[in-house]
């Protein structure tokens, strides 16, 4: 029997909400389409003049890779052309985009925040990259222009969140608050099929993912945690795995059990990862898969954002590993 397609799965879930208008399904389907188009370009990046940087640096003061810019345009166009959201925020856009419908009184109720191509520094060396998305219901009145407050909601308010991982295969993994499901693209057919139903972290994890090149700048608690992972004791030592792409490290850790850490460093004293379109969606997924996400002191999903491109320290993965990181940080820092 053919496994369920993503389109069939989305419609099946919509039917569980008899009063739904189909707006969220439309939105999820537009993300599905954009993911296929970006996948097409990512998979042939080496063959066309799409590699390398645009010479433009984005709001993060990071050199914008051409594929970053293309992925950003493709996702934004897919969302705007179908007039199914009232606002969009992106890592690649300094400010949020207010989407007023053709009739100018946009009655759509969702805002979307995206990191269109996470891990883009891996593009030129053929290592997997990803797209991350986060969806909220607007809090300002429907029919009025979207406001910054619509984007600065705590992660716990998310309606849906997910990622696309452009790896050895391309997968779309997402949650709407009722578990995490993974869909693998059959590139010959251009169809995502349900391949990883109800994804859950194993109860134990033995993988830690961190850029140890920053070791000298880490807080003492993190240094102590790394040495704890390396001890020959109990079920340790752990294994160190770091791809340099959050989506890829997160995906492997969710399947095999493990934890991803991006602590404060000298270059990024508040951490490098962005709360709104990286940490919150991954935290929603982690929690829905039985894991946890923290800034060392607070659950990521409970943080009230102050600004669009806010950075936070980020620890996410197997719950007992995140708990241990919090323990070390709260003792030593
Ligand atoms: P809608 O009117 O289509 O935006 O749906 C209203 C609410 O029903 C959404 O905010 C979700 O909480 C739920 N819902 C609708 N469609 C879906 C879907 N395809 N998958 C999961 N939840 C859905
Ligand atoms: P570093 C990619 O730029 C990213 O945001 C994450 O995907 C990745 O885990 C991290 O930064 C890599 O950062 O400083 O270790 O190269």
Coordinates of C-alpha atoms and ligand atoms in Angstrom, one line a residue:
X1 CA 0.0 0.0 0.0
X2 CA 1.3 3.5 -0.9
X3 CA 2.3 5.4 2.2
X4 CA 0.3 8.5 2.9
X5 CA 1.4 11.7 1.0
X6 CA 1.9 14.9 2.9
X7 CA -1.0 16.4 1.0
X8 CA -3.3 13.6 2.1
X9 CA -2.0 13.8 5.7
X10 CA -2.7 17.6 5.9
X11 CA -6.2 17.2 4.7
X12 CA -6.8 14.2 7.0
X13 CA -5.7 16.4 10.0
X14 CA -7.8 19.3 8.8
X15 CA -10.9 17.1 9.0
X16 CA -10.2 16.6 12.7
X17 CA -11.2 20.3 13.0
X18 CA -14.7 20.5 11.4
X19 CA -14.9 24.3 11.7
X20 CA -11.6 24.9 10.0
X21 CA -11.6 27.1 6.9
X22 CA -8.7 25.3 5.2
X23 CA -6.4 28.3 5.7
X24 CA -3.8 26.4 7.7
X25 CA -3.9 23.5 5.2
X26 CA -3.4 26.0 2.4
X27 CA -0.4 27.5 4.2
X28 CA 1.2 24.1 4.9
X29 CA 0.7 23.2 1.3
X30 CA 2.4 26.4 0.1
X31 CA 5.4 25.5 2.3
X32 CA 5.4 22.0 0.8
X33 CA 5.5 23.5 -2.8
X34 CA 8.3 26.0 -1.9
X35 CA 10.3 23.2 -0.3
X36 CA 10.2 21.2 -3.5
X37 CA 11.4 24.2 -5.6
X38 CA 14.2 25.0 -3.2
X39 CA 15.2 21.4 -3.1
X40 CA 15.5 21.5 -6.9
X41 CA 18.0 24.4 -6.7
X42 CA 19.9 23.0 -3.7
X43 CA 20.4 19.7 -5.5
X44 CA 21.9 21.3 -8.5
X45 CA 23.7 24.2 -6.8
X46 CA 27.1 22.9 -7.9
X47 CA 26.1 22.9 -11.6
X48 CA 24.8 26.4 -12.0
X49 CA 26.1 29.8 -11.2
X50 CA 24.2 29.7 -7.9
X51 CA 27.1 28.9 -5.6
X52 CA 28.9 31.4 -3.6
X53 CA 28.0 34.7 -2.0
X54 CA 26.0 37.6 -3.4
X55 CA 28.4 40.1 -1.9
X56 CA 25.6 41.3 0.2
X57 CA 25.5 40.9 4.0
X58 CA 22.1 40.3 5.6
X59 CA 20.8 41.9 8.8
X60 CA 22.8 39.3 10.7
X61 CA 26.0 40.8 9.2
X62 CA 26.5 37.4 7.7
X63 CA 27.6 37.1 4.1
X64 CA 24.5 36.2 2.2
X65 CA 25.0 33.2 -0.1
X66 CA 23.2 33.2 -3.4
X67 CA 21.1 30.2 -2.5
X68 CA 20.1 32.0 0.8
X69 CA 18.7 34.8 -1.3
X70 CA 16.9 32.5 -3.7
X71 CA 15.4 30.3 -1.0
X72 CA 14.2 33.5 0.7
X73 CA 12.5 34.8 -2.4
X74 CA 11.0 31.4 -3.3
X75 CA 9.4 31.0 0.1
X76 CA 8.2 34.6 0.4
X77 CA 6.7 34.5 -3.2
X78 CA 4.9 31.2 -2.5
X79 CA 3.3 32.7 0.6
X80 CA 2.5 36.1 -0.9
X81 CA 1.2 34.7 -4.3
X82 CA -1.4 32.6 -2.6
X83 CA -2.5 35.4 -0.2
X84 CA -2.7 33.0 2.7
X85 CA -0.8 34.9 5.4
X86 CA -1.0 38.5 6.7
X87 CA 2.7 38.8 7.5
X88 CA 6.1 37.2 7.0
X89 CA 9.4 37.6 8.9
X90 CA 12.7 36.1 7.6
X91 CA 16.3 35.8 8.7
X92 CA 17.1 37.4 5.4
X93 CA 14.8 40.4 5.8
X94 CA 15.6 43.3 8.1
X95 CA 12.0 44.0 8.9
X96 CA 8.8 42.0 8.7
X97 CA 6.7 42.0 5.5
X98 CA 3.1 43.0 5.7
X99 CA 1.0 41.1 3.2
X100 CA -2.0 43.1 2.2
X101 CA -4.3 41.1 0.0
X102 CA -5.3 42.3 -3.5
X103 CA -8.4 43.7 -1.9
X104 CA -6.2 45.5 0.7
X105 CA -8.2 44.2 3.6
X106 CA -6.2 41.1 4.3
X107 CA -8.5 38.8 6.3
X108 CA -5.8 36.1 6.7
X109 CA -5.0 35.1 10.3
X110 CA -1.5 33.6 10.2
X111 CA 2.0 35.0 10.3
X112 CA 5.0 32.9 9.2
X113 CA 8.6 33.3 10.3
X114 CA 11.3 31.5 8.3
X115 CA 15.0 30.8 8.2
X116 CA 14.9 30.1 4.5
X117 CA 18.3 28.3 4.3
X118 CA 19.9 27.4 7.6
X119 CA 23.5 26.3 7.6
X120 CA 24.1 28.1 4.4
X121 CA 27.9 28.1 5.0
X122 CA 27.7 24.4 4.1
X123 CA 26.3 25.1 0.6
X124 CA 29.6 25.3 -1.2
X125 CA 31.0 22.2 0.4
X126 CA 28.0 20.0 -0.4
X127 CA 26.9 19.4 3.2
X128 CA 23.2 19.3 4.2
X129 CA 21.3 22.5 4.8
X130 CA 17.7 23.2 5.9
X131 CA 14.7 25.5 6.0
X132 CA 13.0 26.3 9.3
X133 CA 9.4 27.7 9.6
X134 CA 7.2 28.9 12.4
X135 CA 3.5 29.8 12.2
X136 CA 1.4 31.9 14.6
X137 CA -2.2 33.2 14.7
X138 CA -2.0 37.0 14.5
X139 CA -3.0 38.8 17.7
X140 CA -3.8 42.2 16.1
X141 CA -7.4 42.5 14.6
X142 CA -8.0 40.6 11.3
X143 CA -8.3 43.0 8.4
X144 CA -5.9 45.6 9.8
X145 CA -2.2 45.8 8.9
X146 CA 0.0 43.2 10.7
X147 CA 2.0 44.6 13.6
X148 CA 5.4 43.7 15.2
X149 CA 3.6 42.3 18.2
X150 CA 2.1 39.6 15.9
X151 CA 5.7 38.3 15.4
X152 CA 7.0 38.8 19.0
X153 CA 4.8 36.1 20.5
X154 CA 6.2 33.4 22.9
X155 CA 7.0 30.1 21.2
X156 CA 4.3 28.4 23.2
X157 CA 1.7 30.3 21.0
X158 CA 2.9 28.6 17.8
X159 CA 0.2 26.9 15.7
X160 CA 2.7 24.9 13.7
X161 CA 6.5 24.6 13.1
X162 CA 8.8 22.5 11.1
X163 CA 11.9 22.2 8.9
X164 CA 12.9 20.9 5.6
X165 CA 16.3 19.1 5.5
X166 CA 18.1 18.9 2.2
X167 CA 20.3 16.0 2.9
X168 CA 21.0 12.5 1.4
X169 CA 17.2 12.7 1.0
X170 CA 15.0 15.7 1.4
X171 CA 12.5 15.5 4.3
X172 CA 9.8 17.8 5.6
X173 CA 9.3 17.4 9.4
X174 CA 6.6 19.3 11.2
X175 CA 4.2 19.6 14.1
X176 CA 0.9 21.3 14.7
X177 CA 1.0 20.4 18.4
X178 CA -0.2 16.8 18.1
X179 CA 3.1 15.0 17.6
X180 CA 5.9 15.3 15.0
X181 CA 5.7 13.6 11.6
X182 CA 8.4 13.3 8.9
X183 CA 7.8 13.1 5.2
X184 CA 10.5 12.0 2.6
X185 CA 10.5 13.4 -0.9
X186 CA 10.4 11.0 -3.8
X187 CA 12.3 13.3 -6.3
X188 CA 11.1 11.2 -9.3
X189 CA 7.5 12.0 -8.5
X190 CA 7.9 15.3 -6.6
X191 CA 5.8 13.9 -3.8
X192 CA 6.5 13.8 0.0
X193 CA 5.5 10.5 1.6
X194 CA 5.0 9.8 5.3
X195 CA 8.2 8.0 6.3
X196 CA 8.6 8.9 10.0
X197 CA 5.3 8.9 11.8
X198 CA 5.1 10.1 15.4
X199 CA 8.8 10.9 15.8
X200 CA 10.1 10.7 19.4
X201 CA 13.5 11.1 21.1
X202 CA 14.9 7.9 22.5
X203 CA 14.7 8.2 26.4
X204 CA 18.6 8.3 26.5
X205 CA 21.0 10.1 24.3
X206 CA 24.8 9.8 23.9
X207 CA 25.5 12.5 21.2
X208 CA 26.5 16.1 21.9
X209 CA 26.7 18.7 19.1
X210 CA 28.7 21.8 19.8
X211 CA 31.4 23.8 18.1
X212 CA 34.3 23.0 20.4
X213 CA 36.4 25.5 18.6
X214 CA 34.8 28.1 20.8
X215 CA 35.7 26.2 24.0
X216 CA 37.9 28.9 25.6
X217 CA 34.9 31.4 25.4
X218 CA 32.3 29.0 26.8
X219 CA 30.7 29.7 30.2
X220 CA 32.3 27.5 32.9
X221 CA 29.1 25.4 33.2
X222 CA 29.4 24.4 29.5
X223 CA 33.1 23.6 29.8
X224 CA 32.2 21.3 32.8
X225 CA 29.4 19.7 30.8
X226 CA 31.7 18.9 27.9
X227 CA 34.2 17.3 30.2
X228 CA 31.3 15.4 31.9
X229 CA 30.3 14.0 28.4
X230 CA 33.9 12.9 27.8
X231 CA 34.3 11.0 31.2
X232 CA 34.6 7.2 31.2
X233 CA 31.7 6.7 33.6
X234 CA 28.2 5.2 33.7
X235 CA 26.9 5.3 30.1
X236 CA 29.6 7.8 29.0
X237 CA 31.7 8.9 27.1
X238 CA 29.3 10.5 24.7
X239 CA 30.0 10.9 21.0
X240 CA 30.7 14.3 19.5
X241 CA 28.9 15.1 16.2
X242 CA 28.7 18.6 14.8
X243 CA 27.6 19.3 11.2
X244 CA 27.4 23.1 11.3
X245 CA 23.8 23.0 10.3
X246 CA 21.2 23.2 13.1
X247 CA 18.6 21.3 11.1
X248 CA 20.9 18.4 10.4
X249 CA 22.3 18.1 14.0
X250 CA 18.8 18.5 15.4
X251 CA 17.3 15.8 13.0
X252 CA 20.0 13.3 13.8
X253 CA 19.7 13.9 17.6
X254 CA 15.9 13.5 17.5
X255 CA 16.3 10.1 15.8
X256 CA 19.3 8.8 17.7
X257 CA 19.1 10.7 21.0
X258 CA 21.4 13.6 21.7
X259 CA 21.7 17.3 22.5
X260 CA 22.6 20.4 20.4
X261 CA 24.3 23.3 22.2
X262 CA 25.0 26.8 21.1
X263 CA 26.2 28.7 24.2
X264 CA 27.3 32.3 24.5
X265 CA 30.7 33.0 22.9
X266 CA 32.9 36.0 22.6
X267 CA 31.5 36.7 19.1
X268 CA 27.9 36.0 20.1
X269 CA 27.6 36.9 23.8
X270 CA 23.8 36.2 23.7
X271 CA 24.3 33.0 21.6
X272 CA 24.2 32.9 17.8
X273 CA 20.9 31.3 17.1
X274 CA 17.8 33.5 16.6
X275 CA 14.9 33.0 18.9
X276 CA 12.0 33.6 16.6
X277 CA 12.8 31.6 13.5
X278 CA 15.3 29.0 14.7
X279 CA 15.0 28.3 18.4
X280 CA 11.2 28.6 18.8
X281 CA 10.2 26.3 16.0
X282 CA 12.9 23.7 16.9
X283 CA 11.8 24.0 20.6
X284 CA 8.2 23.3 19.6
X285 CA 9.3 20.2 17.6
X286 CA 11.6 19.0 20.4
X287 CA 8.9 19.3 23.0
X288 CA 6.4 17.5 20.8
X289 CA 8.9 14.7 20.3
X290 CA 9.4 14.3 24.0
X291 CA 12.5 16.4 24.3
X292 CA 13.2 19.9 25.6
X293 CA 14.8 23.2 24.7
X294 CA 16.3 25.8 27.1
X295 CA 18.5 28.9 27.2
X296 CA 20.1 27.4 30.3
X297 CA 17.6 28.9 32.7
X298 CA 14.2 29.1 30.9
X299 CA 12.2 26.9 28.6
X300 CA 12.7 28.5 25.2
X301 CA 9.0 28.4 24.5
X302 CA 8.2 30.6 27.5
X303 CA 10.6 33.4 26.5
X304 CA 8.7 36.7 25.6
X305 CA 10.6 37.9 22.5
X306 CA 11.8 41.6 22.5
X307 CA 13.0 42.0 18.9
X308 CA 12.7 40.3 15.6
X309 CA 16.3 39.0 15.2
X310 CA 16.9 38.4 18.9
X311 CA 19.6 35.8 19.7
X312 CA 19.5 33.4 22.7
X313 CA 21.8 30.7 24.1
X314 CA 20.2 27.4 22.8
X315 CA 20.3 23.9 24.2
X316 CA 17.9 21.3 22.8
X317 CA 17.4 17.6 22.5
X318 CA 16.9 14.6 24.9
X319 CA 15.3 15.9 28.0
X320 CA 17.7 14.4 30.5
X321 CA 20.7 15.8 28.6
X322 CA 19.2 19.3 28.6
X323 CA 18.4 19.0 32.3
X324 CA 22.0 18.1 33.0
X325 CA 23.2 21.1 31.0
X326 CA 20.9 23.4 33.0
X327 CA 22.3 21.8 36.2
X328 CA 25.9 22.6 35.3
X329 CA 25.0 26.1 34.1
X330 CA 23.0 26.9 37.3
X331 CA 25.9 25.6 39.5
X332 CA 28.8 27.2 37.8
X333 CA 27.5 30.3 36.0
Ligands
LIG1 P1 -8.1 27.0 9.7 O1 -9.5 27.7 9.9 O2 -8.0 26.2 8.5 O3 -7.0 28.0 9.8 O4 -8.0 26.0 11.0 C1 -8.3 26.4 12.3 C2 -7.5 25.6 13.3 O5 -7.8 24.2 13.1 C3 -6.0 25.7 13.0 O6 -5.4 26.9 13.7 C4 -5.5 24.4 13.6 O7 -5.5 24.5 15.1 C5 -6.6 23.4 13.2 N1 -6.3 22.9 11.9 C6 -6.9 23.2 10.7 N2 -6.3 22.6 9.7 C7 -5.3 21.8 10.2 C8 -4.4 20.9 9.6 N3 -4.3 20.6 8.3 N4 -3.5 20.3 10.5 C9 -3.5 20.5 11.8 N5 -4.4 21.4 12.4 C10 -5.3 22.0 11.6
LIG2 P1 29.2 27.9 14.0 C1 24.2 28.1 10.7 O1 24.8 29.4 10.4 C2 23.8 28.1 12.1 O2 22.9 29.1 12.4 C3 23.3 26.7 12.6 O3 22.6 26.1 11.5 C4 24.6 26.0 12.9 O4 24.4 25.0 13.9 C5 25.5 27.1 13.5 O5 25.0 28.4 12.9 C6 26.9 27.0 13.2 O6 27.6 28.0 13.8 O7 29.6 29.2 14.7 O8 29.5 26.7 14.8 O9 29.8 27.8 12.6

